[in-house]
PDB file of C-alpha atoms in Angstrom:
ATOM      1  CA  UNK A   1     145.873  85.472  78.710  1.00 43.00           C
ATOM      2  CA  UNK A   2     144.030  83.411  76.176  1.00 44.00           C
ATOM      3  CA  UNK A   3     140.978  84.863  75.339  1.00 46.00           C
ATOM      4  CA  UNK A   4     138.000  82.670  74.727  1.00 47.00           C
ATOM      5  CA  UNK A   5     134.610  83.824  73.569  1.00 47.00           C
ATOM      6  CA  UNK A   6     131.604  83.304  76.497  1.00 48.00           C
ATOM      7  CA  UNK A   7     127.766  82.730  74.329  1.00 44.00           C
ATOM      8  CA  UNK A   8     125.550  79.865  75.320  1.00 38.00           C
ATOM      9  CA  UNK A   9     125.187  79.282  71.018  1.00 42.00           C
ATOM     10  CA  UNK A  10     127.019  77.598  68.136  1.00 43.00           C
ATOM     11  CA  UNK A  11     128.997  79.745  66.897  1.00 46.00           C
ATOM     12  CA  UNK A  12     129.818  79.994  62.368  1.00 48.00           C
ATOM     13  CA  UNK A  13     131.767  83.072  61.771  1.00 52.00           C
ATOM     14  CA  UNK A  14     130.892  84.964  58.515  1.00 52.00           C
ATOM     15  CA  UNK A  15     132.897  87.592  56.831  1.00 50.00           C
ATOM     16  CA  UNK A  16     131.948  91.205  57.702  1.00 50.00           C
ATOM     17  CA  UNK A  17     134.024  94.352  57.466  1.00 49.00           C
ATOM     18  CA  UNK A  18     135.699  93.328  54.555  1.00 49.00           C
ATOM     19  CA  UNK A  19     133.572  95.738  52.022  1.00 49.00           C
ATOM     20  CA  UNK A  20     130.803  95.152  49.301  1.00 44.00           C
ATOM     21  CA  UNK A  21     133.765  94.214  46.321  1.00 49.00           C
ATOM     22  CA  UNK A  22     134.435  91.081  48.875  1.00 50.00           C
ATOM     23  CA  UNK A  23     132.008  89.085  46.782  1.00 51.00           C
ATOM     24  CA  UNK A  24     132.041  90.054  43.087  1.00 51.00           C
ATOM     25  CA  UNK A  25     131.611  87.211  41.162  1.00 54.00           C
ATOM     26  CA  UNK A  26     131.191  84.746  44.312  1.00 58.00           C
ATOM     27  CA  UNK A  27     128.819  81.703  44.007  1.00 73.00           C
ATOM     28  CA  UNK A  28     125.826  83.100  46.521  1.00 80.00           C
ATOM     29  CA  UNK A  29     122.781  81.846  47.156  1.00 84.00           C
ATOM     30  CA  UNK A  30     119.657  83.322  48.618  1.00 86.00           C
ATOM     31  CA  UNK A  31     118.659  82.994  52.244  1.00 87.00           C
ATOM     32  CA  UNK A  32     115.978  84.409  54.585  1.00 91.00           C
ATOM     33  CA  UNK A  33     118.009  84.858  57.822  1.00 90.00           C
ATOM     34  CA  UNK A  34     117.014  87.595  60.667  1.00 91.00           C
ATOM     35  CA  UNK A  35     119.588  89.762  62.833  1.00 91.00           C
ATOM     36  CA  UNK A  36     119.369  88.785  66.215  1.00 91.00           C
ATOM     37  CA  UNK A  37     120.682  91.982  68.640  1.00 91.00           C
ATOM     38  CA  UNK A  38     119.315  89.790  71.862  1.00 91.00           C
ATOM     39  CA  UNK A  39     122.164  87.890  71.887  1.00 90.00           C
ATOM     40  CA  UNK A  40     124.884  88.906  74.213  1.00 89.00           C
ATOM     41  CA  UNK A  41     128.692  88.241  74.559  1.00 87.00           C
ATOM     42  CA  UNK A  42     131.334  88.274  76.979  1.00 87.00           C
ATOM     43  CA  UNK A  43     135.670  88.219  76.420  1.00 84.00           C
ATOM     44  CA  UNK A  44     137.158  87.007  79.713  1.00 82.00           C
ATOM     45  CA  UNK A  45     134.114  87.550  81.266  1.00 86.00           C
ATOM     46  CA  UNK A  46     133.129  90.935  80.048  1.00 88.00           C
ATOM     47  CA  UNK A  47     131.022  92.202  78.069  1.00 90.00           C
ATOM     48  CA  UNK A  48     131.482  93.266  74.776  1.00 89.00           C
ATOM     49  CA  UNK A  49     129.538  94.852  71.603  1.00 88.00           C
ATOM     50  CA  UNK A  50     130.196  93.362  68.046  1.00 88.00           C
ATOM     51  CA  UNK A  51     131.439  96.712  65.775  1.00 87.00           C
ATOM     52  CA  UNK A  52     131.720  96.762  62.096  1.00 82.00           C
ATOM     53  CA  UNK A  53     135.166  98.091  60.890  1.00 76.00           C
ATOM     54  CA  UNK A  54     132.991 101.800  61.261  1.00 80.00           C
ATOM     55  CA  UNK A  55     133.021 101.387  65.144  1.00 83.00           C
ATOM     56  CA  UNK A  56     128.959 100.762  64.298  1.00 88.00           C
ATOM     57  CA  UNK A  57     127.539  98.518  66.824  1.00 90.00           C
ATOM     58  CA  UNK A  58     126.507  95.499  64.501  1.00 90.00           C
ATOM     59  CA  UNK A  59     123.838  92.359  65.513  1.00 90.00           C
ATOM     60  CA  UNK A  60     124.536  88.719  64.596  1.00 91.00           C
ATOM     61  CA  UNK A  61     122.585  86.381  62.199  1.00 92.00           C
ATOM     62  CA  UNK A  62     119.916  83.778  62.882  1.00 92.00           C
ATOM     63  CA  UNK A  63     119.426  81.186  60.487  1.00 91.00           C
ATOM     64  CA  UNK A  64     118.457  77.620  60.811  1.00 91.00           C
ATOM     65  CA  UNK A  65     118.928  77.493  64.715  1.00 89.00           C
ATOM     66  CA  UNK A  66     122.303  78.246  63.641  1.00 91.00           C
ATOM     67  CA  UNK A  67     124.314  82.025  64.454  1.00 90.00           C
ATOM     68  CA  UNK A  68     126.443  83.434  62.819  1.00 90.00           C
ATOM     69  CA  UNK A  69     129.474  86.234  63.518  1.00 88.00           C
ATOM     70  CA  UNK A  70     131.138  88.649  61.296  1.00 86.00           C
ATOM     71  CA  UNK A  71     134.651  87.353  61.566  1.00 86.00           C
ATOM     72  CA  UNK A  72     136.424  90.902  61.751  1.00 82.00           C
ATOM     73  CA  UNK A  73     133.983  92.039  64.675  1.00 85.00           C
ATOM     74  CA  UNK A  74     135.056  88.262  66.648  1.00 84.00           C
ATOM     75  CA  UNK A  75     138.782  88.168  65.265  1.00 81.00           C
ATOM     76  CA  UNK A  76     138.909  92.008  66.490  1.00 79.00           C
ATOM     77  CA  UNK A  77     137.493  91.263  70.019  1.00 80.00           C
ATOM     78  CA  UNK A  78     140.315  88.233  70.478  1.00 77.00           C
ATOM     79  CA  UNK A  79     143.315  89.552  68.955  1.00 70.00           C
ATOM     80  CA  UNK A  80     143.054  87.208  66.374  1.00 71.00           C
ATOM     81  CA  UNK A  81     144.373  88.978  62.760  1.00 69.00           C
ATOM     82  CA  UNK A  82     141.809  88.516  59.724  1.00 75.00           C
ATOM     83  CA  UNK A  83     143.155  88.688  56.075  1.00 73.00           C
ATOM     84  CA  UNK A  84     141.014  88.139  52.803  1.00 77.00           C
ATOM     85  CA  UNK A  85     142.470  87.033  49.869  1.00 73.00           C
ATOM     86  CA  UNK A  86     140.026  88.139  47.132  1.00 76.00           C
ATOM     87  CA  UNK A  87     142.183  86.089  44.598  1.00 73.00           C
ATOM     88  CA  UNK A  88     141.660  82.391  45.973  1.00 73.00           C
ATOM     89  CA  UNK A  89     138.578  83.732  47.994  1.00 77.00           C
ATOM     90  CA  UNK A  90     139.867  82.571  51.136  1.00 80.00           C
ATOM     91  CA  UNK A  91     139.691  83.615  54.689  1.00 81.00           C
ATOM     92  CA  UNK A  92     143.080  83.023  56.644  1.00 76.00           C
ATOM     93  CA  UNK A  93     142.757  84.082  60.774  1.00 74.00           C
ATOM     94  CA  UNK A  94     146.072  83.855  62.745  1.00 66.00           C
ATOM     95  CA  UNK A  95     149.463  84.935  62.259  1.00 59.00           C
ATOM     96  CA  UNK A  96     150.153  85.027  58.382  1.00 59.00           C
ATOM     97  CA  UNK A  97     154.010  84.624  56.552  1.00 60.00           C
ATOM     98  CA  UNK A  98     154.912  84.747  53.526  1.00 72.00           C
ATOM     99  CA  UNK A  99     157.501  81.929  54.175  1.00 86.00           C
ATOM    100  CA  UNK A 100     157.708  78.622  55.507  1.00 91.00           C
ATOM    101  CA  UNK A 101     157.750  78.365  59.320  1.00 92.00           C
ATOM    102  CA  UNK A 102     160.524  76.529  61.260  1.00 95.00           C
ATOM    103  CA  UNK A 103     158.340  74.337  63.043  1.00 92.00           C
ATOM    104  CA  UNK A 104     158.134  71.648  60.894  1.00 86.00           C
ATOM    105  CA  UNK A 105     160.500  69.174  62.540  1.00 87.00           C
ATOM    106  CA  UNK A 106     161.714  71.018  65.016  1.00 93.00           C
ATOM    107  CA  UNK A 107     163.556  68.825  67.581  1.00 90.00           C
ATOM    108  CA  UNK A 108     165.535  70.805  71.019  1.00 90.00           C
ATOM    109  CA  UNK A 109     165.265  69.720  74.405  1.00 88.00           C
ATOM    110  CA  UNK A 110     163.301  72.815  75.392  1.00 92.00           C
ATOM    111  CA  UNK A 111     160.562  72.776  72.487  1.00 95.00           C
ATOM    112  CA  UNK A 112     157.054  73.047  74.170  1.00 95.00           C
ATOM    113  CA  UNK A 113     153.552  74.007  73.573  1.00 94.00           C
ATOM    114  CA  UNK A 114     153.031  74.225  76.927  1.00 94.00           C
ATOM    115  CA  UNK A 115     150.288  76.857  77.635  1.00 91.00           C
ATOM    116  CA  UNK A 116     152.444  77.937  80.810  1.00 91.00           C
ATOM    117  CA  UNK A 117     155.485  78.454  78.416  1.00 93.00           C
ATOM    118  CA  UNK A 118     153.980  79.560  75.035  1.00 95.00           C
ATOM    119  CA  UNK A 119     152.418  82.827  76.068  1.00 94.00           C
ATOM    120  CA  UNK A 120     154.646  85.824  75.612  1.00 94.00           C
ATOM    121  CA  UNK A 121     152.626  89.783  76.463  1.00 92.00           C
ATOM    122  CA  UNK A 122     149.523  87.866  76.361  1.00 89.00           C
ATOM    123  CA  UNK A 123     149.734  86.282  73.153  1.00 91.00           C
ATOM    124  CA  UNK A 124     149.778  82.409  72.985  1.00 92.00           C
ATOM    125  CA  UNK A 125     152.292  81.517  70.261  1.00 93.00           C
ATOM    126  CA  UNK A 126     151.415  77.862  70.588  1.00 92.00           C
ATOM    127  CA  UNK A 127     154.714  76.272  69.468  1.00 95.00           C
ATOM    128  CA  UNK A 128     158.114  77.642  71.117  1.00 96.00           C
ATOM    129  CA  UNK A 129     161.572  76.926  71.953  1.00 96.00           C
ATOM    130  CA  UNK A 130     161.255  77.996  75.575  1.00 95.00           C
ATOM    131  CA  UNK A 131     164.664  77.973  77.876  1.00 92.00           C
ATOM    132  CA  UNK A 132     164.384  79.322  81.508  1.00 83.00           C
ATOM    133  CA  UNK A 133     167.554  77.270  82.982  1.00 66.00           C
ATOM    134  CA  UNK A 134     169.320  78.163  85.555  1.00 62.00           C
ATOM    135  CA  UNK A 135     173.064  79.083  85.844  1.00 58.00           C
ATOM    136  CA  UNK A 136     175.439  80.958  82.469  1.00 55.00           C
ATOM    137  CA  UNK A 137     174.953  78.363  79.946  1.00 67.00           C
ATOM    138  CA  UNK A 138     173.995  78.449  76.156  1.00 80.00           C
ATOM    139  CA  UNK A 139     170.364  77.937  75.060  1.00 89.00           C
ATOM    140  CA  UNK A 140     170.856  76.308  71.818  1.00 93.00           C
ATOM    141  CA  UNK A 141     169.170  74.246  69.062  1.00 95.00           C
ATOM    142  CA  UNK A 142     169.568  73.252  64.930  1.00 97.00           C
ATOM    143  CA  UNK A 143     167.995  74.115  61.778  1.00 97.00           C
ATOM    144  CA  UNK A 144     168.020  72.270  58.810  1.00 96.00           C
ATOM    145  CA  UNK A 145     167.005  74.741  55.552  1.00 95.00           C
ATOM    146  CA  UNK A 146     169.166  72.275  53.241  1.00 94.00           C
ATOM    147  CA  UNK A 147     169.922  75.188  50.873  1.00 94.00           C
ATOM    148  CA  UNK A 148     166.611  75.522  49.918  1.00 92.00           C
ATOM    149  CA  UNK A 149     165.952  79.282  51.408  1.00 93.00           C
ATOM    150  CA  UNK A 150     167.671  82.389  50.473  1.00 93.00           C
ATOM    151  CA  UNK A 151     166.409  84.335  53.920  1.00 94.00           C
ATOM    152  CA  UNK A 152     165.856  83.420  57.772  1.00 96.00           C
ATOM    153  CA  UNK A 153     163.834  84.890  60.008  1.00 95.00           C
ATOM    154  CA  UNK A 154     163.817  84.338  63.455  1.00 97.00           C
ATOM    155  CA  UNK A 155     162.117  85.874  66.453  1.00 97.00           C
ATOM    156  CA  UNK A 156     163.547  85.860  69.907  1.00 97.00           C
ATOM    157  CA  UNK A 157     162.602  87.545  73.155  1.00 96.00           C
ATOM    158  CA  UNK A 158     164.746  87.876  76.287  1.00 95.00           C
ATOM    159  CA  UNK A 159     163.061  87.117  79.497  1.00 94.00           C
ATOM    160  CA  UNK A 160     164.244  88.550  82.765  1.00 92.00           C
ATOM    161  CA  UNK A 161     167.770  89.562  81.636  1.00 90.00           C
ATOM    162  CA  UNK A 162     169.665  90.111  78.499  1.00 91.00           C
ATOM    163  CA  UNK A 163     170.224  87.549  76.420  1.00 92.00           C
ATOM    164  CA  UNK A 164     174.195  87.474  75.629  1.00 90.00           C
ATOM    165  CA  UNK A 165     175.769  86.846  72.287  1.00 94.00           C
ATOM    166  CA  UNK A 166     172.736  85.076  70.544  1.00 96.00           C
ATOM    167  CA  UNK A 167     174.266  83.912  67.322  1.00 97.00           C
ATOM    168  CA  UNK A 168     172.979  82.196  64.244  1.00 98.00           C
ATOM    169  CA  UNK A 169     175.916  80.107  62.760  1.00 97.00           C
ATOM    170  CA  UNK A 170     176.478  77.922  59.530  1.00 97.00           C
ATOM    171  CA  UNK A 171     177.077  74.507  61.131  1.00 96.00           C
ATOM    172  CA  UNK A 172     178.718  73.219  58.482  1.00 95.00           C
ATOM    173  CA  UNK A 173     181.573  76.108  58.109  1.00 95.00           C
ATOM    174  CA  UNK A 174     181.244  77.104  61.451  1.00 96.00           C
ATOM    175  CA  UNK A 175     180.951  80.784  59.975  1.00 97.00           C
ATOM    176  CA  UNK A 176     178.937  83.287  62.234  1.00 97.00           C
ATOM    177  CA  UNK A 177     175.952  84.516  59.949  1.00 97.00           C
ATOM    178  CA  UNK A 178     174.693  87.381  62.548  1.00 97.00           C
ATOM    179  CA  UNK A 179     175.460  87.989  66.481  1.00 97.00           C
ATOM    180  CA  UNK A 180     174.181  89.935  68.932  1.00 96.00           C
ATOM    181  CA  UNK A 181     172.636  90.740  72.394  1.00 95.00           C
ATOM    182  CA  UNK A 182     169.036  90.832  72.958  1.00 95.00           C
ATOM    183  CA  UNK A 183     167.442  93.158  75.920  1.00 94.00           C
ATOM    184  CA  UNK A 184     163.951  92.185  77.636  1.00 94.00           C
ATOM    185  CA  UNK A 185     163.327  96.154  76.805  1.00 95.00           C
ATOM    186  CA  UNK A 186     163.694  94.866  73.176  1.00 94.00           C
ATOM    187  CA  UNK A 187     160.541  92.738  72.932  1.00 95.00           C
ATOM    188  CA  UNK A 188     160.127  90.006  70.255  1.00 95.00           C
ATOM    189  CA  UNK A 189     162.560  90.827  68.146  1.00 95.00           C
ATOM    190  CA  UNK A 190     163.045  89.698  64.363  1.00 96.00           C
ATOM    191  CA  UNK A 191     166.395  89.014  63.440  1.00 96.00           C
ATOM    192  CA  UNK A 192     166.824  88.870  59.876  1.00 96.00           C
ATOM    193  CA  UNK A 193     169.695  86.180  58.561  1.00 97.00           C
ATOM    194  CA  UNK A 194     171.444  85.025  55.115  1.00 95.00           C
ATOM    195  CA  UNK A 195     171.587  81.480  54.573  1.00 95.00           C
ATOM    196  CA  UNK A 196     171.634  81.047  50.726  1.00 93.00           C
ATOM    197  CA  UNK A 197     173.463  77.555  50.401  1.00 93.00           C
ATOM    198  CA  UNK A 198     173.471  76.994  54.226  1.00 95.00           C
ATOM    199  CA  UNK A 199     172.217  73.454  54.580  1.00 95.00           C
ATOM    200  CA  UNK A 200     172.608  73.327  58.621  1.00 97.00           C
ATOM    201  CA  UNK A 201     172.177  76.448  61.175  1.00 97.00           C
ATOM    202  CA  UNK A 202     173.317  76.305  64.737  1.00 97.00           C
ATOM    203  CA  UNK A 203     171.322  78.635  66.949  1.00 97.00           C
ATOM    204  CA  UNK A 204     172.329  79.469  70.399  1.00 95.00           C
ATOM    205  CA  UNK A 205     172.120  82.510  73.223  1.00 93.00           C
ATOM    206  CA  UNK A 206     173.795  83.163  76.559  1.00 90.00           C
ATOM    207  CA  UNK A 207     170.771  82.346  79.380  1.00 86.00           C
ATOM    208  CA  UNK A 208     172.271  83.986  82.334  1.00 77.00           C
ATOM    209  CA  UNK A 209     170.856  83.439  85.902  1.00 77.00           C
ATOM    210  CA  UNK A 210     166.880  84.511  85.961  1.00 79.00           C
ATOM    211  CA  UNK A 211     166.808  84.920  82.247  1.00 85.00           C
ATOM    212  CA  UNK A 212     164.948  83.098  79.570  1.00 92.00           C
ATOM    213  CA  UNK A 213     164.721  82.526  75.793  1.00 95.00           C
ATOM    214  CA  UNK A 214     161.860  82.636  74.122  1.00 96.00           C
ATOM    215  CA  UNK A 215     161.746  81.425  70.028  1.00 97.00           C
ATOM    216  CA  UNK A 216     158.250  80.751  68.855  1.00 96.00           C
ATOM    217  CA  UNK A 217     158.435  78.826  66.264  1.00 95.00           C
ATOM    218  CA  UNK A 218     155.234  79.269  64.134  1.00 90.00           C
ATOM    219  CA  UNK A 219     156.357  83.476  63.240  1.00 93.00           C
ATOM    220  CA  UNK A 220     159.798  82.392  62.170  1.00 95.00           C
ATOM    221  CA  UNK A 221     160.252  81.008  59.093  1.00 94.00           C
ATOM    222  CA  UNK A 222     162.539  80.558  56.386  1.00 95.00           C
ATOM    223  CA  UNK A 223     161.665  82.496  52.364  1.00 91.00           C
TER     224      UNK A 223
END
């Protein structure tokens, strides 16, 4: 389920948790702000306590009519991973590669970003290839890395039953770069590929009867 935060406020996340050498040698400025414990939050309709990376029950700011949330204590409470780069002093929330994701310009018949379609064990992946057809037929789509990657990675997750023979193939030479069958007991699994000088990929998977695929496309990604 997508989890949405429940506090009659507007809400500016600040960095917390991250420790003290976080902001050595960062441009800061001087404000008289108050901690304001009043407030109270709810996840799905519960409530919860903001903690500091500790476990310590922590308060938000005040400032300006204006509050303001340590981001590890909200990105904790939604699922939502937190990374600090301390070399470009930036804040990055949300799934983080070091590559560069398929999504850009993918085209299949079965591409959504559906809500219904895009959540797989309660995690919205907001951009998948999503196949639940009926009958043995092959779920399939292309790639296009135009020789410009040395690695693919590519998650897929069998829904319902096993996915048979999925199978990553030059397009081009019609040579098989990696094949093999994928169990719903399996999870999301990452299935690492070669394509150094592989300008065209053919992807495609055995959906049997009551079985899906599920690609999403924004944690696989070419490097």
């Amino acid at each position: 389920m997508k989890k949405k935060l429940t506090a009659s406020l507007t809400v500016f996340a600040v960095l917390g948790g991250m420790g003290t050498g976080v902001y050595a040698g960062a441009n800061l400025q001087e404000i008289k702000a108050f901690l304001n414990p009043g407030i109270k939050f709810k996840v799905d309709g519960q409530p919860v306590q903001l903690k500091n990376s500790s476990g310590a029950v922590i308060a938000p700011i005040s400032y300006k009519d204006t509050t303001y949330l340590p981001v590890r204590s909200v990105s904790d409470l939604l699922g939502v991973t937190v990374k600090f780069d301390a070399a470009s002093n930036t804040i990055s929330l949300g799934e983080q590669t070091e590559g560069v994701s398929i999504a850009a310009g993918f085209d299949s018949s079965y591409h959504t970003k559906d809500p219904d379609k895009t959540v797989y064990k309660d995690k919205d992946y907001k951009d998948v290839h999503f196949d639940n057809g009926s009958g043995n037929r092959g779920s399939s789509f292309m790639l296009y890395p135009n020789k410009k990657y040395q690695k693919l990675y590519i998650q897929v997750a069998a829904i319902g039953t096993d996915i048979k023979d999925f199978t990553v193939q030059d397009s081009d030479t019609d040579t098989v770069l990696k094949k093999l069958n994928i169990t719903p007991e399996e999870g999301l699994v990452t299935v690492e590929v070669d394509i150094a000088g592989v300008s065209s990929i053919y992807v495609t998977g055995d959906v049997q009867d009551g079985s899906s695929m599920f690609v999403p496309l924004t944690t696989s990604y070419y490097k």
